[in-house]
Amino acid sequence: MTDNIRPTHLYDAVVVGARCAGAATAMLMARHGARVLMIDRAAEGSDTLSTHALMRGAVMQLHNWGVLHSITAENTPPIHRTSFIYGDADPIDIDLSDSFGTRALYAPRRTVLDRQLVRAAREAGVDTLFGVSMTGVVKEGAGRIKGVTIKGRQGTHTIACDLVIGADGRNSSLARHVGAGLIKRGTNMSQVAFGYFMGLGQRGYRWYWGDDCGGGVIPTNDGEACVFLSAAHDGPYGLRGMRGADAFAYAASKMMPQMADELRGACLSGKIRSFGGQPGHMREACGNGWALVGDAGYFKDPITAHGITDALRDAQLLADSWARGRLDDYPAVRDALSHDIFRLSDEIAGYNMGLEGLAALHKSLNTAMQANQLWIAENLYATRAAA
């Protein structure tokens, strides 16, 4: 739709953040008939820190929303196998079964995934503004949020709305402005270094695990793979501030020799980036005129690569709850679906359970993921009917 500020226009919702969580929420609400404005302080199409890997639940939703075909059209390879390599043991290869209508997984770059969701949101009627920051919220006398103040190239404006949705990441400004309470906080966090490599072929998701470290190879767009190393925040390995392919290869050789062997001959595209870690959190999901979605409301350690999948799930849950006029349904369902994945991600990020214990946690994680997939399958009808 438009990219113009309409300060006199009353929106049903203003979505702060246009990454995958915000764009999906805006799109779904617009398909339900809402008048939606979506803003983001970053430039449209910019990249962001991400593990990229989509689990089955996310693929189910993107297919149902009619977005998956545009993602695969951008040379996003299908993933048909997931392999777990514990120490120096032989890989445990799991071929993807045909379940819930999905035959493959995908790991698109965020420059692809976010952009295609923004495109779908615009097609649904969402107004969008990039390079614009939310600077505050507007409250009624009773404390209800009734709008936001924003600042961009066109100046500062107040936008009236019935609901403000924070999809602005783990350090959410909206959560701070509305005083969203903390429900849970993680006790562990992992540090991560990653880069994009050419020449690794297509062998599916490959997850490597040592006694106190992890890593992975995630095939993504245009023949590249996102390759990462992970370790406990206060463990024996230092990944923060890592630079260059040689430093990355040396760290891999010390941490996980099998993974280092796979990297021989691969070529780094761009630079190595690192993330020092942040404890997971679960904040209040909604309040008087506001709601949180994605990492703004629920952030878990990235080691389980489930962040995007949960973000898309919560986008659907929030939009459908709004459409039914029962926004209060959102927190209880989100928390119930998220509890086990949050707990298990936090435990795995501690890297203190040994390989046998780690394998047991992965089995429990798979059970929690399957419960989420079942919920998604049972609730797809709502967005399908509205599309």
Short mmCIF file of C-alpha atoms in Angstrom, two decimals:
data_model
loop_
_atom_site.label_atom_id
_atom_site.label_comp_id
_atom_site.label_asym_id
_atom_site.label_seq_id
_atom_site.Cartn_x
_atom_site.Cartn_y
_atom_site.Cartn_z
CA MET A 1 0.00 0.00 0.00
CA THR A 2 1.35 3.43 0.91
CA ASP A 3 4.58 4.63 2.44
CA ASN A 4 3.19 7.98 3.61
CA ILE A 5 2.45 9.21 7.12
CA ARG A 6 -1.26 9.78 7.72
CA PRO A 7 -1.36 11.19 11.26
CA THR A 8 -5.12 11.81 11.14
CA HIS A 9 -5.86 8.19 10.18
CA LEU A 10 -7.06 5.95 13.00
CA TYR A 11 -5.45 2.54 12.77
CA ASP A 12 -6.68 -0.62 14.40
CA ALA A 13 -3.04 -1.48 15.04
CA VAL A 14 0.43 0.02 14.74
CA VAL A 15 3.12 -2.67 14.51
CA VAL A 16 6.56 -1.52 15.66
CA GLY A 17 9.09 -3.65 13.81
CA ALA A 18 8.93 -5.01 10.26
CA ARG A 19 11.05 -8.14 10.56
CA CYS A 20 9.47 -11.60 10.32
CA ALA A 21 7.38 -11.35 13.52
CA GLY A 22 6.07 -7.85 12.80
CA ALA A 23 5.48 -8.31 9.08
CA ALA A 24 3.65 -11.60 9.63
CA THR A 25 1.47 -10.10 12.36
CA ALA A 26 0.64 -7.04 10.26
CA MET A 27 -0.19 -9.19 7.24
CA LEU A 28 -2.47 -11.54 9.17
CA MET A 29 -4.30 -8.75 10.95
CA ALA A 30 -4.88 -6.95 7.65
CA ARG A 31 -6.24 -10.16 6.16
CA HIS A 32 -8.66 -10.21 9.08
CA GLY A 33 -9.81 -6.74 8.05
CA ALA A 34 -7.70 -4.55 10.34
CA ARG A 35 -6.29 -1.17 9.31
CA VAL A 36 -2.59 -1.57 10.08
CA LEU A 37 0.48 0.66 10.01
CA MET A 38 3.87 -1.06 10.27
CA ILE A 39 7.04 0.92 11.04
CA ASP A 40 10.69 0.03 11.34
CA ARG A 41 13.73 2.12 12.15
CA ALA A 42 15.95 0.13 9.76
CA ALA A 43 16.08 0.50 5.99
CA GLU A 44 13.81 -1.81 4.04
CA GLY A 45 15.55 -5.01 2.96
CA SER A 46 18.43 -4.76 5.45
CA ASP A 47 19.97 -7.85 7.00
CA THR A 48 19.87 -8.88 10.65
CA LEU A 49 21.38 -11.40 13.04
CA SER A 50 19.69 -14.77 12.50
CA THR A 51 20.10 -18.53 12.54
CA HIS A 52 17.85 -18.75 9.44
CA ALA A 53 16.69 -22.34 10.05
CA LEU A 54 12.94 -22.80 9.78
CA MET A 55 11.40 -25.75 11.55
CA ARG A 56 8.35 -27.58 10.23
CA GLY A 57 5.84 -25.31 11.96
CA ALA A 58 7.20 -22.23 10.19
CA VAL A 59 7.17 -23.94 6.80
CA MET A 60 3.56 -25.01 7.38
CA GLN A 61 2.53 -21.43 8.08
CA LEU A 62 4.45 -19.81 5.23
CA HIS A 63 2.92 -22.32 2.82
CA ASN A 64 -0.56 -21.71 4.20
CA TRP A 65 -0.13 -17.93 3.97
CA GLY A 66 0.92 -18.15 0.31
CA VAL A 67 4.42 -16.79 0.99
CA LEU A 68 6.57 -19.93 0.72
CA HIS A 69 6.58 -20.06 -3.08
CA SER A 70 8.11 -16.57 -3.32
CA ILE A 71 10.82 -17.58 -0.83
CA THR A 72 11.75 -20.75 -2.70
CA ALA A 73 11.77 -18.77 -5.96
CA GLU A 74 14.78 -16.83 -4.63
CA ASN A 75 17.07 -19.86 -4.78
CA THR A 76 16.32 -21.01 -1.24
CA PRO A 77 17.23 -24.71 -1.24
CA PRO A 78 14.91 -27.38 0.21
CA ILE A 79 16.27 -29.26 3.23
CA HIS A 80 15.41 -32.96 3.28
CA ARG A 81 17.73 -34.22 6.02
CA THR A 82 18.79 -33.22 9.52
CA SER A 83 21.96 -34.75 11.00
CA PHE A 84 23.13 -34.76 14.61
CA ILE A 85 26.84 -35.41 15.19
CA TYR A 86 27.75 -35.97 18.86
CA GLY A 87 31.50 -35.83 19.43
CA ASP A 88 33.37 -38.23 17.16
CA ALA A 89 30.41 -40.60 16.74
CA ASP A 90 28.88 -41.33 13.35
CA PRO A 91 26.16 -38.89 12.29
CA ILE A 92 22.56 -39.61 13.19
CA ASP A 93 20.78 -38.83 9.92
CA ILE A 94 17.06 -38.11 10.00
CA ASP A 95 15.32 -37.87 6.65
CA LEU A 96 12.38 -35.50 6.67
CA SER A 97 9.05 -37.31 6.49
CA ASP A 98 6.00 -36.01 4.66
CA SER A 99 3.98 -34.61 7.54
CA PHE A 100 1.43 -31.80 7.94
CA GLY A 101 1.70 -31.17 4.21
CA THR A 102 5.42 -30.31 4.30
CA ARG A 103 8.10 -32.27 2.47
CA ALA A 104 11.09 -29.99 3.07
CA LEU A 105 12.50 -27.40 5.44
CA TYR A 106 14.11 -24.10 4.42
CA ALA A 107 16.58 -21.58 5.82
CA PRO A 108 16.16 -18.29 3.89
CA ARG A 109 18.38 -15.29 4.47
CA ARG A 110 16.52 -12.60 6.37
CA THR A 111 16.92 -10.30 3.36
CA VAL A 112 14.60 -12.80 1.63
CA LEU A 113 12.22 -13.88 4.39
CA ASP A 114 11.54 -10.45 5.87
CA ARG A 115 11.20 -8.79 2.47
CA GLN A 116 8.70 -11.35 1.21
CA LEU A 117 6.60 -11.02 4.36
CA VAL A 118 6.63 -7.22 3.99
CA ARG A 119 5.51 -7.64 0.38
CA ALA A 120 2.65 -9.89 1.48
CA ALA A 121 1.69 -7.41 4.21
CA ARG A 122 1.49 -4.57 1.68
CA GLU A 123 -0.61 -6.72 -0.63
CA ALA A 124 -2.99 -7.28 2.30
CA GLY A 125 -3.36 -3.50 2.71
CA VAL A 126 -0.76 -2.66 5.38
CA ASP A 127 0.74 0.85 5.32
CA THR A 128 4.51 0.77 5.86
CA LEU A 129 7.16 3.23 7.00
CA PHE A 130 10.89 2.45 7.09
CA GLY A 131 13.59 4.61 8.63
CA VAL A 132 11.09 5.64 11.31
CA SER A 133 11.48 5.13 15.06
CA MET A 134 8.86 4.95 17.77
CA THR A 135 9.75 7.56 20.37
CA GLY A 136 6.92 7.03 22.86
CA VAL A 137 3.37 5.94 23.52
CA VAL A 138 0.21 7.97 24.06
CA LYS A 139 -1.96 7.08 27.05
CA GLU A 140 -5.52 7.85 28.06
CA GLY A 141 -6.33 8.96 31.57
CA ALA A 142 -6.99 5.38 32.64
CA GLY A 143 -3.57 4.33 31.37
CA ARG A 144 -4.73 2.64 28.18
CA ILE A 145 -2.34 2.97 25.24
CA LYS A 146 -4.10 4.78 22.41
CA GLY A 147 -1.28 5.65 20.04
CA VAL A 148 2.42 6.15 19.43
CA THR A 149 4.75 9.01 18.65
CA ILE A 150 7.16 8.41 15.78
CA LYS A 151 10.11 10.26 14.29
CA GLY A 152 11.52 10.02 10.79
CA ARG A 153 12.63 12.09 7.84
CA GLN A 154 9.22 13.75 7.69
CA GLY A 155 9.43 14.90 11.30
CA THR A 156 7.67 13.82 14.48
CA HIS A 157 4.06 12.65 14.44
CA THR A 158 1.47 11.11 16.72
CA ILE A 159 -0.41 8.13 15.31
CA ALA A 160 -3.71 7.09 16.91
CA CYS A 161 -4.56 3.39 17.15
CA ASP A 162 -6.49 0.87 19.18
CA LEU A 163 -3.55 -1.50 19.66
CA VAL A 164 0.22 -1.03 19.58
CA ILE A 165 2.17 -4.20 18.83
CA GLY A 166 5.85 -4.43 19.71
CA ALA A 167 7.79 -6.62 17.29
CA ASP A 168 10.99 -4.69 17.89
CA GLY A 169 13.32 -7.41 19.10
CA ARG A 170 14.72 -8.72 22.34
CA ASN A 171 15.56 -5.20 23.61
CA SER A 172 12.08 -3.94 22.79
CA SER A 173 11.45 -0.22 23.21
CA LEU A 174 7.72 -0.79 23.38
CA ALA A 175 8.11 -3.29 26.20
CA ARG A 176 10.05 -0.64 28.11
CA HIS A 177 7.53 2.13 27.39
CA VAL A 178 4.53 0.08 28.55
CA GLY A 179 6.33 -1.55 31.48
CA ALA A 180 5.81 -5.13 30.31
CA GLY A 181 6.51 -7.40 33.26
CA LEU A 182 9.08 -10.20 33.23
CA ILE A 183 7.50 -13.65 33.61
CA LYS A 184 10.60 -15.81 33.18
CA ARG A 185 14.31 -15.23 32.74
CA GLY A 186 16.87 -17.73 31.49
CA THR A 187 19.87 -18.72 33.58
CA ASN A 188 22.24 -19.61 30.72
CA MET A 189 23.34 -18.00 27.48
CA SER A 190 25.61 -19.05 24.67
CA GLN A 191 28.13 -17.00 22.72
CA VAL A 192 28.06 -17.49 18.96
CA ALA A 193 30.33 -16.78 15.99
CA PHE A 194 29.07 -17.34 12.45
CA GLY A 195 29.70 -16.64 8.80
CA TYR A 196 28.48 -17.55 5.32
CA PHE A 197 30.54 -20.08 3.37
CA MET A 198 30.52 -21.30 -0.22
CA GLY A 199 31.53 -24.78 -1.32
CA LEU A 200 29.88 -26.92 1.36
CA GLY A 201 27.34 -28.61 -0.89
CA GLN A 202 23.83 -29.56 0.17
CA ARG A 203 23.75 -32.09 3.00
CA GLY A 204 20.85 -30.65 4.94
CA TYR A 205 20.95 -29.22 8.46
CA ARG A 206 24.03 -30.52 10.25
CA TRP A 207 24.24 -29.95 14.02
CA TYR A 208 27.59 -30.69 15.72
CA TRP A 209 27.94 -31.15 19.49
CA GLY A 210 30.89 -31.41 21.82
CA ASP A 211 30.98 -31.73 25.60
CA ASP A 212 30.92 -27.96 26.07
CA CYS A 213 30.28 -26.54 22.60
CA GLY A 214 28.13 -26.78 19.52
CA GLY A 215 27.98 -25.72 15.91
CA GLY A 216 26.07 -26.14 12.72
CA VAL A 217 25.91 -25.90 8.96
CA ILE A 218 22.66 -24.43 7.62
CA PRO A 219 22.26 -24.27 3.83
CA THR A 220 20.75 -20.97 2.74
CA ASN A 221 20.32 -18.91 -0.44
CA ASP A 222 22.51 -18.89 -3.54
CA GLY A 223 24.70 -21.84 -2.63
CA GLU A 224 25.88 -20.43 0.69
CA ALA A 225 25.63 -22.00 4.13
CA CYS A 226 25.42 -20.24 7.47
CA VAL A 227 28.09 -21.91 9.62
CA PHE A 228 28.20 -21.20 13.33
CA LEU A 229 30.13 -22.09 16.46
CA SER A 230 28.55 -21.86 19.90
CA ALA A 231 29.78 -22.22 23.46
CA ALA A 232 28.69 -21.37 26.98
CA HIS A 233 29.00 -17.67 27.74
CA ASP A 234 31.48 -18.28 30.56
CA GLY A 235 33.00 -21.47 29.15
CA PRO A 236 36.56 -22.22 28.00
CA TYR A 237 36.10 -20.89 24.47
CA GLY A 238 36.17 -17.25 23.43
CA LEU A 239 34.09 -16.52 20.35
CA ARG A 240 33.23 -12.88 20.91
CA GLY A 241 34.98 -10.49 18.57
CA MET A 242 36.24 -13.25 16.27
CA ARG A 243 37.41 -12.04 12.87
CA GLY A 244 38.39 -13.88 9.71
CA ALA A 245 38.13 -17.35 8.21
CA ASP A 246 41.44 -18.52 9.69
CA ALA A 247 40.38 -17.71 13.26
CA PHE A 248 37.04 -19.42 12.68
CA ALA A 249 38.67 -22.55 11.24
CA TYR A 250 41.17 -22.71 14.12
CA ALA A 251 38.38 -22.45 16.70
CA ALA A 252 36.40 -25.17 14.91
CA SER A 253 39.45 -27.47 14.92
CA LYS A 254 39.78 -27.09 18.69
CA MET A 255 36.08 -27.33 19.47
CA MET A 256 34.71 -29.86 16.95
CA PRO A 257 37.24 -31.54 14.64
CA GLN A 258 34.53 -33.25 12.56
CA MET A 259 33.01 -29.91 11.71
CA ALA A 260 36.45 -28.47 10.95
CA ASP A 261 37.03 -31.30 8.47
CA GLU A 262 33.83 -30.37 6.65
CA LEU A 263 34.93 -26.73 6.39
CA ARG A 264 38.21 -27.53 4.59
CA GLY A 265 38.07 -26.09 1.12
CA ALA A 266 35.05 -23.88 1.87
CA CYS A 267 35.32 -20.16 1.14
CA LEU A 268 34.08 -17.46 3.50
CA SER A 269 31.73 -14.88 1.96
CA GLY A 270 31.91 -11.58 3.80
CA LYS A 271 33.06 -11.54 7.39
CA ILE A 272 32.68 -13.50 10.63
CA ARG A 273 30.14 -12.00 13.02
CA SER A 274 29.65 -12.76 16.69
CA PHE A 275 26.97 -12.50 19.35
CA GLY A 276 28.02 -12.37 22.99
CA GLY A 277 24.79 -13.87 24.28
CA GLN A 278 21.79 -12.65 26.24
CA PRO A 279 19.66 -14.50 28.78
CA GLY A 280 16.30 -15.63 27.51
CA HIS A 281 13.16 -13.91 28.71
CA MET A 282 9.41 -14.26 28.61
CA ARG A 283 7.60 -10.97 29.12
CA GLU A 284 3.92 -10.28 29.60
CA ALA A 285 2.34 -10.83 26.20
CA CYS A 286 -0.24 -8.04 26.24
CA GLY A 287 -1.84 -5.34 28.34
CA ASN A 288 -4.11 -2.33 28.12
CA GLY A 289 -3.88 -1.39 24.45
CA TRP A 290 -0.57 -3.15 23.71
CA ALA A 291 0.87 -6.55 22.81
CA LEU A 292 4.31 -8.06 22.17
CA VAL A 293 5.25 -10.62 19.53
CA GLY A 294 8.49 -12.33 18.49
CA ASP A 295 11.64 -11.71 20.53
CA ALA A 296 10.07 -8.61 22.09
CA GLY A 297 7.82 -10.85 24.14
CA TYR A 298 9.60 -14.18 24.15
CA PHE A 299 13.32 -14.65 23.46
CA LYS A 300 15.18 -17.90 23.95
CA ASP A 301 18.82 -18.76 23.41
CA PRO A 302 19.46 -19.19 19.66
CA ILE A 303 21.16 -22.56 20.11
CA THR A 304 17.93 -24.44 19.31
CA ALA A 305 17.31 -22.34 16.16
CA HIS A 306 13.61 -22.06 16.97
CA GLY A 307 13.22 -18.29 17.18
CA ILE A 308 11.70 -17.63 13.73
CA THR A 309 9.35 -20.60 14.00
CA ASP A 310 8.01 -19.39 17.36
CA ALA A 311 7.74 -15.82 16.08
CA LEU A 312 5.54 -16.86 13.16
CA ARG A 313 3.43 -19.03 15.46
CA ASP A 314 2.84 -16.11 17.81
CA ALA A 315 2.03 -13.78 14.93
CA GLN A 316 -0.80 -16.09 13.96
CA LEU A 317 -1.92 -16.55 17.55
CA LEU A 318 -2.01 -12.81 18.20
CA ALA A 319 -3.79 -11.94 14.94
CA ASP A 320 -6.39 -14.68 15.37
CA SER A 321 -7.03 -13.70 19.01
CA TRP A 322 -7.58 -10.09 17.91
CA ALA A 323 -9.95 -11.17 15.12
CA ARG A 324 -12.07 -13.11 17.60
CA GLY A 325 -12.22 -10.09 19.91
CA ARG A 326 -10.48 -12.15 22.58
CA LEU A 327 -6.98 -10.73 22.88
CA ASP A 328 -6.74 -12.13 26.40
CA ASP A 329 -6.51 -15.62 24.86
CA TYR A 330 -3.08 -14.76 23.49
CA PRO A 331 -0.93 -14.85 26.67
CA ALA A 332 -2.09 -18.18 28.06
CA VAL A 333 -1.72 -20.08 24.78
CA ARG A 334 1.63 -18.46 23.95
CA ASP A 335 3.02 -19.31 27.38
CA ALA A 336 1.75 -22.91 27.29
CA LEU A 337 3.23 -23.56 23.84
CA SER A 338 6.52 -21.87 24.73
CA HIS A 339 7.26 -23.25 28.21
CA ASP A 340 9.10 -26.45 27.26
CA ILE A 341 11.03 -24.96 24.33
CA PHE A 342 12.13 -22.03 26.51
CA ARG A 343 13.27 -24.35 29.33
CA LEU A 344 15.07 -26.79 27.06
CA SER A 345 16.82 -24.04 25.09
CA ASP A 346 18.09 -22.58 28.35
CA GLU A 347 19.36 -25.95 29.58
CA ILE A 348 21.14 -26.72 26.30
CA ALA A 349 22.78 -23.27 26.32
CA GLY A 350 24.47 -24.17 29.62
CA TYR A 351 26.59 -26.90 27.98
CA ASN A 352 26.94 -28.74 31.26
CA MET A 353 25.04 -31.99 30.74
CA GLY A 354 27.46 -34.12 28.69
CA LEU A 355 26.72 -35.64 25.31
CA GLU A 356 24.38 -38.31 26.63
CA GLY A 357 22.37 -35.76 28.56
CA LEU A 358 22.37 -33.45 25.55
CA ALA A 359 20.89 -36.17 23.34
CA ALA A 360 18.12 -36.69 25.90
CA LEU A 361 17.35 -32.96 25.88
CA HIS A 362 17.15 -33.03 22.09
CA LYS A 363 14.56 -35.82 22.26
CA SER A 364 12.50 -33.76 24.70
CA LEU A 365 12.85 -30.74 22.42
CA ASN A 366 11.55 -32.78 19.49
CA THR A 367 8.48 -33.73 21.54
CA ALA A 368 7.81 -30.06 22.34
CA MET A 369 8.26 -29.11 18.68
CA GLN A 370 5.76 -31.76 17.61
CA ALA A 371 3.20 -30.39 20.08
CA ASN A 372 3.65 -26.95 18.51
CA GLN A 373 3.28 -28.38 15.00
CA LEU A 374 0.02 -30.05 16.00
CA TRP A 375 -1.33 -26.77 17.41
CA ILE A 376 -0.36 -24.93 14.22
CA ALA A 377 -2.00 -27.58 12.04
CA GLU A 378 -5.21 -27.40 14.05
CA ASN A 379 -5.34 -23.60 13.87
CA LEU A 380 -4.39 -22.93 10.27
CA TYR A 381 -8.06 -22.78 9.30
CA ALA A 382 -8.43 -19.30 10.81
CA THR A 383 -5.88 -17.61 8.54
CA ARG A 384 -6.84 -19.78 5.57
CA ALA A 385 -10.45 -18.62 5.86
CA ALA A 386 -9.42 -14.97 6.21
CA ALA A 387 -6.93 -14.92 3.30
#
